XYZ file of C-alpha atoms in Angstrom:
550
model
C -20.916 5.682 17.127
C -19.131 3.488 20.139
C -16.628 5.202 21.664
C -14.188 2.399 20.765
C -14.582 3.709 17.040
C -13.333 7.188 18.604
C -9.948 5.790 20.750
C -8.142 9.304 20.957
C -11.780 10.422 22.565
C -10.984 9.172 26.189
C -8.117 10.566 28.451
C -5.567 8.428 29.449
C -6.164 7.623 33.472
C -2.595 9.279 33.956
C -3.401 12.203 31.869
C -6.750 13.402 32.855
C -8.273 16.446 31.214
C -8.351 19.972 33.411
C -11.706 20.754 34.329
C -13.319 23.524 36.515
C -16.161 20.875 37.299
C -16.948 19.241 40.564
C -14.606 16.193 40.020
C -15.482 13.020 42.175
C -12.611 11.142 41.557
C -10.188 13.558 42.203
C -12.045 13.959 45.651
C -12.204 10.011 46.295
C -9.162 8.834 45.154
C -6.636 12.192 45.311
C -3.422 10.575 46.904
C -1.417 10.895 49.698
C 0.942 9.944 52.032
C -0.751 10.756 55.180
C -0.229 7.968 58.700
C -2.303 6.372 60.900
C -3.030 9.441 62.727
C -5.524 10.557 59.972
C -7.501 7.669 58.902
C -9.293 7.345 55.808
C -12.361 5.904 54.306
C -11.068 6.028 50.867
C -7.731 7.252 49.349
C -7.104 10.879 50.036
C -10.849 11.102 52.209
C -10.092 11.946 55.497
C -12.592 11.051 58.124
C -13.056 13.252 60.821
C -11.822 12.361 64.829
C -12.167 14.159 67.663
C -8.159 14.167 68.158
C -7.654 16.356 64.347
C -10.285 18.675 64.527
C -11.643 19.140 67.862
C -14.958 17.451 66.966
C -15.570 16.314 70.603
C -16.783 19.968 71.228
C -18.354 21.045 68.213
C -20.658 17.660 69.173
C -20.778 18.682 72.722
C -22.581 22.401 71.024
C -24.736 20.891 68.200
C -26.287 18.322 71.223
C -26.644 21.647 72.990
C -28.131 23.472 70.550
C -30.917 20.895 68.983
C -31.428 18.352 72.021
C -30.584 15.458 69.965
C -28.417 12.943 71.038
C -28.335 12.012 67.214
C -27.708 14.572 64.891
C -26.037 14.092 61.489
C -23.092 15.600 63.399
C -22.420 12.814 66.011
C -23.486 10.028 63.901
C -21.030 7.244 62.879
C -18.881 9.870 60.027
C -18.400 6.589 57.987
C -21.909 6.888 57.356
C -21.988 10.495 56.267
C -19.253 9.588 53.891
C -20.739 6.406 51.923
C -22.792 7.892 48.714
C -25.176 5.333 47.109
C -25.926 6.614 43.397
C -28.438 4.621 42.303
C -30.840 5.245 45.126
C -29.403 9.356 45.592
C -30.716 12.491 44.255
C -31.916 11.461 41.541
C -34.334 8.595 42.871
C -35.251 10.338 45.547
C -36.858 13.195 43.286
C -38.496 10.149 40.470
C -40.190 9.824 43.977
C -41.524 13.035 44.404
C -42.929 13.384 41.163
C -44.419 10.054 41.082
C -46.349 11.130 44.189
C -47.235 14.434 42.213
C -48.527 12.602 39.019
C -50.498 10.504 41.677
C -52.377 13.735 42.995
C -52.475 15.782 40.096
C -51.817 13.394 36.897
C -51.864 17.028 34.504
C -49.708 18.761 36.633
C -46.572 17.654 34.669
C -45.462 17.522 31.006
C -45.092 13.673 31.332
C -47.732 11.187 32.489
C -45.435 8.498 34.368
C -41.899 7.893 35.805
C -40.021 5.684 34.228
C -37.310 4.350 36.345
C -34.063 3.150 35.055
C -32.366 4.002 37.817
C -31.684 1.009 38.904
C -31.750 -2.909 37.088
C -35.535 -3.690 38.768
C -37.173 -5.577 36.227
C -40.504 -6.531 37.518
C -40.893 -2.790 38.464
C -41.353 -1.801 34.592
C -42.987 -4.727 33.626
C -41.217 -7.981 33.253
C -43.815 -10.775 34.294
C -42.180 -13.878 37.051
C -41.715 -16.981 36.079
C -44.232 -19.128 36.326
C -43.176 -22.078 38.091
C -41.180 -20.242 40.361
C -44.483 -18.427 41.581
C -46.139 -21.450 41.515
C -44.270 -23.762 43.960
C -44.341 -20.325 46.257
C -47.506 -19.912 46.124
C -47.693 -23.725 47.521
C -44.876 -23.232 50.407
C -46.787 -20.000 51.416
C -50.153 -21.484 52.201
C -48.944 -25.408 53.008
C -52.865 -26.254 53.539
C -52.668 -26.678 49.435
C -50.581 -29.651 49.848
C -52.971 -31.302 52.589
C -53.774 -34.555 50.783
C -57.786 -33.585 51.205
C -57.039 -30.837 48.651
C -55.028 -32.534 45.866
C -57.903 -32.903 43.735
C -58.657 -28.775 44.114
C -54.919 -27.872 43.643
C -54.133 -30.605 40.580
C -57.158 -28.078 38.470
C -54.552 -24.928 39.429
C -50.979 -26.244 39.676
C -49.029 -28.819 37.354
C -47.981 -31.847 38.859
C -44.247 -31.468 39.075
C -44.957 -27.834 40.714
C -46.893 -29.665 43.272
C -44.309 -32.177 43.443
C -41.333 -29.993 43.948
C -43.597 -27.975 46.930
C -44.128 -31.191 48.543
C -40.397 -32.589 48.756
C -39.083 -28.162 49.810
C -41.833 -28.639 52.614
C -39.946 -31.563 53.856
C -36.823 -29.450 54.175
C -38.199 -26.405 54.954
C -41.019 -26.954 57.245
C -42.133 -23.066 57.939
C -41.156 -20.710 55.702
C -41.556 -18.006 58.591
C -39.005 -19.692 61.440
C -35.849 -19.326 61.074
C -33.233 -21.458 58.707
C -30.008 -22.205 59.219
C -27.427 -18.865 59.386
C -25.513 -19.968 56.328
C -28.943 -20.969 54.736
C -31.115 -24.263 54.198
C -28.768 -27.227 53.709
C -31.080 -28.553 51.162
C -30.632 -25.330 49.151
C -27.153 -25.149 49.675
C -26.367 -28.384 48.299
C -28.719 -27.656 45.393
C -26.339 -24.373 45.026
C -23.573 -26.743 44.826
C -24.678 -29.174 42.174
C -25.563 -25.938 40.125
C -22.062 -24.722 40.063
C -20.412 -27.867 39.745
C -22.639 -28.473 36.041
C -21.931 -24.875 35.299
C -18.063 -25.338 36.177
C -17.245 -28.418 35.934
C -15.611 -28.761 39.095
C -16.980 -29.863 43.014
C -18.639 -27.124 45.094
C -18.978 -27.952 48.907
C -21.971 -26.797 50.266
C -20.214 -25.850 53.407
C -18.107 -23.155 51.668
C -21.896 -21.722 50.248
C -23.277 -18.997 52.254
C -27.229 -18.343 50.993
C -27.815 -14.385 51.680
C -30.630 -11.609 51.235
C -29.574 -10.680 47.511
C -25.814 -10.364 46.597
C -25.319 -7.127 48.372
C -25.289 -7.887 51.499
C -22.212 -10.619 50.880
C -20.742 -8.334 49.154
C -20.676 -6.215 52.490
C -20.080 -9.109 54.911
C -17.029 -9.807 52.762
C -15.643 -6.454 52.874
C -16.426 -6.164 56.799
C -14.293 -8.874 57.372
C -11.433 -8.212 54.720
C -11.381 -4.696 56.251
C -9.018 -5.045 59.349
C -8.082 -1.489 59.417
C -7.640 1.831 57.727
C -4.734 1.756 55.623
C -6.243 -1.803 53.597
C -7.294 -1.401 50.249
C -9.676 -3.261 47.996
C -8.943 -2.523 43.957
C -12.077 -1.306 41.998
C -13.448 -0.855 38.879
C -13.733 2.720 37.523
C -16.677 2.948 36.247
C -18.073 1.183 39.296
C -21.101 0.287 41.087
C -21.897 2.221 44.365
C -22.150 -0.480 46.430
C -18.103 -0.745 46.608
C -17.591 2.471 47.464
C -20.355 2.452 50.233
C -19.469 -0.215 52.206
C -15.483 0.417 51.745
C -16.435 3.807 53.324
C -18.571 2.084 55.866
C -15.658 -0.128 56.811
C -13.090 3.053 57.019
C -10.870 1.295 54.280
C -9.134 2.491 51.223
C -10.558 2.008 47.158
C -8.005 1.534 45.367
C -8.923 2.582 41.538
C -8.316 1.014 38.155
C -9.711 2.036 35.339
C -11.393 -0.187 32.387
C -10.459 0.769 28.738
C -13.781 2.725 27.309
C -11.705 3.087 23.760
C -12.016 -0.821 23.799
C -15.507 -1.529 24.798
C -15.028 -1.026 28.255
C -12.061 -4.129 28.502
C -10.534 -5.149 31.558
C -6.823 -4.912 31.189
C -4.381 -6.575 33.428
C -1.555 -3.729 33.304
C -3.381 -1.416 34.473
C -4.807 -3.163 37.803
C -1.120 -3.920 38.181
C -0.467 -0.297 38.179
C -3.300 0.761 40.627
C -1.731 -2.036 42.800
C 1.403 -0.690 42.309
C 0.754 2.785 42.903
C -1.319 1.995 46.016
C 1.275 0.052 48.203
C 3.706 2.810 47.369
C 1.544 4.932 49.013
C 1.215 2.522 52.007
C -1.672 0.917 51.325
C -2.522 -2.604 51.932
C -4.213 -4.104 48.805
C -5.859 -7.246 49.698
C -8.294 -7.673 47.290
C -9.869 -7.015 43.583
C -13.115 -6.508 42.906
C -14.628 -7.653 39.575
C -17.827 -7.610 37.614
C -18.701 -9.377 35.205
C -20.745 -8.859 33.094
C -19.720 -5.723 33.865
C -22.502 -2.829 35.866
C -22.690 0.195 34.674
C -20.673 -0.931 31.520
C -22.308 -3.915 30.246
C -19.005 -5.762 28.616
C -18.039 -9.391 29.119
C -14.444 -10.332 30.056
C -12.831 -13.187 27.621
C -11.727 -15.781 28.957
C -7.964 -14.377 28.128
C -8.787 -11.814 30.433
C -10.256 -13.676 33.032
C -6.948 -16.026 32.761
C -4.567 -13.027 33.800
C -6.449 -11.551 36.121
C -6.147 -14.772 37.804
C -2.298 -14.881 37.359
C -2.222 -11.492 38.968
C -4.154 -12.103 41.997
C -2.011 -15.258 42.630
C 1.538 -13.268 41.569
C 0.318 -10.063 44.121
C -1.226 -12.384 46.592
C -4.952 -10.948 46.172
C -8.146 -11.921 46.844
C -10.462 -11.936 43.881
C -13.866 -10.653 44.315
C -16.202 -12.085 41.402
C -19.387 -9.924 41.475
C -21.378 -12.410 38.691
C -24.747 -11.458 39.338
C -25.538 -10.875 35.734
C -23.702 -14.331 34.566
C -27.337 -15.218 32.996
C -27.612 -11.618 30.814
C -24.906 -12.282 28.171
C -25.729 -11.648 24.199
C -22.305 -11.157 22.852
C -20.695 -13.492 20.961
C -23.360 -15.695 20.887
C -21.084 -18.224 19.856
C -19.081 -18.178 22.678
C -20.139 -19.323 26.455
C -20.090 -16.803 29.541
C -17.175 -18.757 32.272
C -17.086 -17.597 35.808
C -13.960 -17.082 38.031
C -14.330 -20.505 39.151
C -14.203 -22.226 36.072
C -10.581 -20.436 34.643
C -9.697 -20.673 38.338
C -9.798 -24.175 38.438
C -8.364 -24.569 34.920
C -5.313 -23.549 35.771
C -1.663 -24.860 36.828
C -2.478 -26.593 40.393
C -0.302 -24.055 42.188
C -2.693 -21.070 40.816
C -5.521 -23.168 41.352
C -5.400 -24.221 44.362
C -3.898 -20.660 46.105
C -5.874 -17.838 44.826
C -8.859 -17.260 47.552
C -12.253 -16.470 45.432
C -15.066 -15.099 46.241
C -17.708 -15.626 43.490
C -22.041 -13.799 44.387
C -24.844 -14.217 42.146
C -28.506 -13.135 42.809
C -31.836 -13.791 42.077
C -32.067 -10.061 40.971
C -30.683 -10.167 37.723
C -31.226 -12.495 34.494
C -34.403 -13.124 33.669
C -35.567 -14.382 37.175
C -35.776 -10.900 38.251
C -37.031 -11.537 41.457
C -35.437 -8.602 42.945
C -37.704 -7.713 46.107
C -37.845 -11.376 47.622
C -33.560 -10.735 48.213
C -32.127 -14.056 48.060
C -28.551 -14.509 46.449
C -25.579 -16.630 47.270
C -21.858 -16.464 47.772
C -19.156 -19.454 47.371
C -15.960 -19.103 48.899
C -12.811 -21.390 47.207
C -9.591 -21.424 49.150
C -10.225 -19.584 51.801
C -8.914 -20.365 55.815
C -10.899 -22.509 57.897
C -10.916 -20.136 60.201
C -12.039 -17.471 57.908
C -14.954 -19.341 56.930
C -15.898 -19.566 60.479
C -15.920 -15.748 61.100
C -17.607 -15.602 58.199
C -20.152 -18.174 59.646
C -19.947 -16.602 63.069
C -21.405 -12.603 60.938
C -24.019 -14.765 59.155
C -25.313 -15.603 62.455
C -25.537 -12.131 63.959
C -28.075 -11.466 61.741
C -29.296 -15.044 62.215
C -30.469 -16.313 58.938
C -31.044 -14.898 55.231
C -34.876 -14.794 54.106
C -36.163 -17.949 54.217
C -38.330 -16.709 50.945
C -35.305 -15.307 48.983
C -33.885 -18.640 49.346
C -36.616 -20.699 48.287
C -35.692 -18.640 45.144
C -32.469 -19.409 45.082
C -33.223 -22.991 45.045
C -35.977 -22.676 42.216
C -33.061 -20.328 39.903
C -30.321 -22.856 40.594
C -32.921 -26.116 40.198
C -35.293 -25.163 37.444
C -37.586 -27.476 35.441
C -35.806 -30.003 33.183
C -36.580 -31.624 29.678
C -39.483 -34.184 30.014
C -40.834 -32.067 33.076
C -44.418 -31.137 32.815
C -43.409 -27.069 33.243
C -40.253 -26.986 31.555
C -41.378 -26.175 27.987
C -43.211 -23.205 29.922
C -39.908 -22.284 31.651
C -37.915 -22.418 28.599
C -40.414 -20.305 26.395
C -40.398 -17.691 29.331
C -36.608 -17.669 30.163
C -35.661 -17.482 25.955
C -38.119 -15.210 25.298
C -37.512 -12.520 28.118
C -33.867 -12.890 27.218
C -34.218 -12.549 23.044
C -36.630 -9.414 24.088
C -33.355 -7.847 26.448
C -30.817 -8.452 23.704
C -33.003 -6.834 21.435
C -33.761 -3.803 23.567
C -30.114 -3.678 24.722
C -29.020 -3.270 20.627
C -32.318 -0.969 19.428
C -31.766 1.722 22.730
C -27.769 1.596 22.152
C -28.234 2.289 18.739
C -30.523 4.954 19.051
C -28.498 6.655 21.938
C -25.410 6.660 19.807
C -27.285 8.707 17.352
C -27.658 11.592 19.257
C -25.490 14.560 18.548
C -22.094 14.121 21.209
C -22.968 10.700 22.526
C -21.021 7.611 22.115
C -22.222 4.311 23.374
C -20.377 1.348 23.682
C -22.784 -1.584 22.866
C -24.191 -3.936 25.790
C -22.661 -7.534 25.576
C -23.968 -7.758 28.809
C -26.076 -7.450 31.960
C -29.171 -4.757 31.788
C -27.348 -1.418 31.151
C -25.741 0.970 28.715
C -23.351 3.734 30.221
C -22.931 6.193 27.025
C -20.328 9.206 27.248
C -21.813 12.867 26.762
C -19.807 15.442 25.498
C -21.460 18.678 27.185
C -20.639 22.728 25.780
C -18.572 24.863 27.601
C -21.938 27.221 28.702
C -24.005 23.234 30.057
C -20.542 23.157 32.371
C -21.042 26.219 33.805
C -24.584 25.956 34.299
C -24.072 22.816 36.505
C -20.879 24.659 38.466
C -23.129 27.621 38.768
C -26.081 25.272 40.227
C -23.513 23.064 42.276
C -23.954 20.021 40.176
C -21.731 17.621 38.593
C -22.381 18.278 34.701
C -23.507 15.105 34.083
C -25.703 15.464 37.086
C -26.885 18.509 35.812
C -28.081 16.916 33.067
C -29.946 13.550 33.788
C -32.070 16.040 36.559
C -33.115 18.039 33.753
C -34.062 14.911 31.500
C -36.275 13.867 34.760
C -37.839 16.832 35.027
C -38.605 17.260 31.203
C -39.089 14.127 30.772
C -40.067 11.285 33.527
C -37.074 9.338 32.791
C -34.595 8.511 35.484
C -31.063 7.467 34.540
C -28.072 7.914 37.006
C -25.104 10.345 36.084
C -22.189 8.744 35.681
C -19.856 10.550 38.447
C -21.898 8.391 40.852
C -20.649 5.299 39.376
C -17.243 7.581 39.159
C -15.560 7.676 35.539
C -12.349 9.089 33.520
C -11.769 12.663 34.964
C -12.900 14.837 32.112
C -15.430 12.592 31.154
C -19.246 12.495 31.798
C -21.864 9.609 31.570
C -25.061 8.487 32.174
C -26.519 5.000 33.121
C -29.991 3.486 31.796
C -31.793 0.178 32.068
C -32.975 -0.784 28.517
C -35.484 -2.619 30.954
C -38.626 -0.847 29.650
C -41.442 -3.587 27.785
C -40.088 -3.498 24.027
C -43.779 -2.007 22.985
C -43.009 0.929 24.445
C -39.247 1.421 23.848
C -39.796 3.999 20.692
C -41.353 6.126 23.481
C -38.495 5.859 26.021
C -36.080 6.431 22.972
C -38.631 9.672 21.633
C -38.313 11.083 25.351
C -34.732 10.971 25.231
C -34.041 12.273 21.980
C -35.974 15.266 21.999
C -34.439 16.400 25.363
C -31.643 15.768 24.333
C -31.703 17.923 21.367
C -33.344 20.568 23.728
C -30.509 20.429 26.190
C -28.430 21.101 23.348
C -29.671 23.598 21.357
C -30.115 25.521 24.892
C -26.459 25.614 26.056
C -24.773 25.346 22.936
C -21.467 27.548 23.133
């Protein structure tokens, strides 16, 4: 059952359900009124000075007492306030038992850890892409491409790998000196000619900053939009971590608005316009809305319909739009209709829209079926924005002095694949289709199965690598978790790792509808063992059950 098939199931955002639980939005996003004098890192969090609470002496005694200039106590407090789910609690104790299983493999009632924790593909078993390894494999070692060993390297590599290693040397000489701080030219421009044939529109190179995965642009972006504590940057609820880390880090406000669960998770328009609405009455400076899409934790796809007024809005309540569309390459539904970034509708409409809202658009070479999640390369292309923006923006790429030259050697090879007639591309095409057919078919068979269990309801996965399905938990599991200082959902997905060896993450660390309680899982695991992954779950599940039923 999908919880669209239940709509009365989900509280309205306005309306949420009374609960005695720990309640993490209520905590994040409670609102208030409060000036200056008590800045915040989110709505309603207070973070702590020495002028409101007397800090500077509490500090002064803790140094005393331990002999640490750096305790957790005088450390920056934005830092004690960002949360990062995904790699949390939860993570941290897969970890521990790994380590176990490693030292004493009977020690548990499970024989491995099975980590969908987090969307890290090659970790449970998807294989690289070949060509992609291939023309690294070259640019690591450039003695391959010495002339005196073509005759050696022709009986490993195909031709057009060796090819496209040979004219990549030219631009990037040494793959371990430094690049450019915005990134290789060469790559850059490559980036652009990929988004204009995706788009159908120009992309300047010079508005194209190449970065270690999408994460950190995503927190270069919000360091700069960030000019005090009373802005605020609109987010998803459900969300992903990252947001509300590096809003905290920055001391700024997140400004919540909630996506429709009754209808598959939708992005509605009226309701950001609320949250934006509700925020500035409060005094807070919206400046910008955050989007994903295809959505993370959820896994839904905005129409283009959608897309179009979300547009409208950021132009009618001057906003910048924030397109997080890392998983642009993991859509399976409708198959008979193509995924269209921010840029495309963008650029589609009226001239006055079109040429005023300021995007911000990141993809990665993470996600889809590249997967290439360790060597951190991603990209982000900014439309509209100041000149002199773009040069502070330039000017906090080059404090950190250049991306990865590796990770963008992958960029290049996601954005600038083999083509038709190429020696590798019918190798590249099987592996791309096939690794995406195999996703689309896990993402239906685990939804399907999870939706069978007694109180769960799980939208399905049109895209991205995730399904978030709502729990209904009894009266005696809520005061379990209360009584061991968990959320309830929390409370649960630790006692499915510890059963079990499967680590999902709950969902009040990707924060949801007060009231309600979720979990997130991969459907990454290899498709010969997902009746396994879906036995683990099922049994526990009916375990959990049958133990605090009311």
């Amino acid at each position: 059952m999908t919880v669209a098939d239940k709509a009365a199931a989900t509280p309205s955002p306005s309306t949420p359900k009374k609960s005695g639980c720990l309640n993490p939005l209520r905590r994040l996003f409670s609102s208030s009124k409060s000036s200056s004098a008590t800045p915040r890192t989110m709505i309603g969090v207070a973070a702590p000075t020495a002028a409101s609470n007397g800090t500077a002496s509490k500090l002064a005694a803790a140094h005393a007492a331990s002999g640490k200039v750096l305790t957790v106590d005088t450390i920056n407090p934005h830092v004690r306030t960002a949360e990062y789910a995904v790699r949390g609690e939860l993570a941290i104790r897969s970890e521990a038992l790994r380590k176990k299983l490693q030292t004493d493999p009977d020690s548990l009632p499970f024989s491995q850890v099975i980590s969908c924790n987090i969307g890290n593909p090659q970790q449970l078993g998807q294989p690289p892409i070949t060509f992609l390894r291939q023309v690294t494999a070259l640019l690591e070692y450039p003695a391959l491409l010495d002339p005196a060993n073509r005759e050696v390297v022709k009986n490993l590599f195909p031709e057009d790998a060796i090819a496209r290693a040979e004219k990549l040397h030219k631009a990037i000489p040494a793959l371990g000196a430094y690049s450019h701080s915005m990134g290789i030219p060469a790559i850059r421009e490559s980036v652009a000619k990929f988004i204009e044939k995706r788009d159908g529109f120009p992309a300047n190179p010079e508005h194209i900053f190449l970065t270690a995965g999408a994460s950190p642009g995503v927190q270069t972006v919000l360091q700069t939009i960030i000019a005090n504590d009373h802005v605020g940057i609109l987010i998803p609820i459900p969300q992903y971590p990252l947001y509300t880390a590096a809003i905290a880090l920055n001391n700024g406000r997140a400004v919540p608005y909630y996506l429709n669960e009754t209808g598959a998770w939708t992005l509605r328009s009226a309701e950001v316009r609320r949250a934006v609405r509700e925020a500035r009455e409060q005094g807070t400076d919206v400046r910008a809305l955050c989007v994903i899409n295809p959505g993370n934790p959820t896994g839904n796809v905005l129409s283009k319909s959608d897309m179009e007024a979300i547009v409208s809005l950021c132009y009618e309540e001057k906003l910048v739009l924030l397109a997080d569309e890392v998983y642009q390459t993991n859509v399976y539904y409708p198959a008979d209709q193509p995924w269209h970034s921010f840029k495309h509708v963008l650029r589609s409409m009226p001239a006055e829209v079109a040429d005023s809202v300021e995007l911000i658009s990141f993809h990665s070479i993470s996600k889809g079926m590249i997967g290439e999640c360790g060597r951190r390369g991603g990209y982000y292309e900014c439309v509209n924005l100041d000149a002199g923006v773009l040069a502070q923006l330039y000017k906090l790429a080059s404090i950190s002095l250049c991306p990865n030259v590796q990770g963008q050697l992958a960029v290049e090879l996601m954005v600038n694949p083999p083509q038709p007639g190429d020696k590798s591309y019918d190798l590249y095409h099987g592996e791309m289709t096939g690794l995406f057919e195999s996703l689309q078919r896990r993402a239906q068979k685990l939804g399907a199965a999870l939706a069978t269990l007694e109180g769960v309801e799980c939208n399905r996965a049109d895209g991205a690598m995730y399904l978030f399905p709502q729990i209904t938990l009894s009266r005696a599991a809520v005061a379990a978790a209360e009584e061991a200082g968990k959320a309830p959902d929390a409370f649960y997905c630790l006692a499915l790792l510890d059963a079990t060896g499967v680590c999902v993450i709950p969902g009040s660390g990707f924060l949801q509808n007060p009231g309600t309680w979720h979990f997130r899982t991969t459907f990454l695991p290899p498709e010969n063992q997902l009746d396994d992954f879906i036995e683990r779950i099922g049994a526990f599940h009916q375990q959990f059950m049958d133990k605090y039923r009311d």
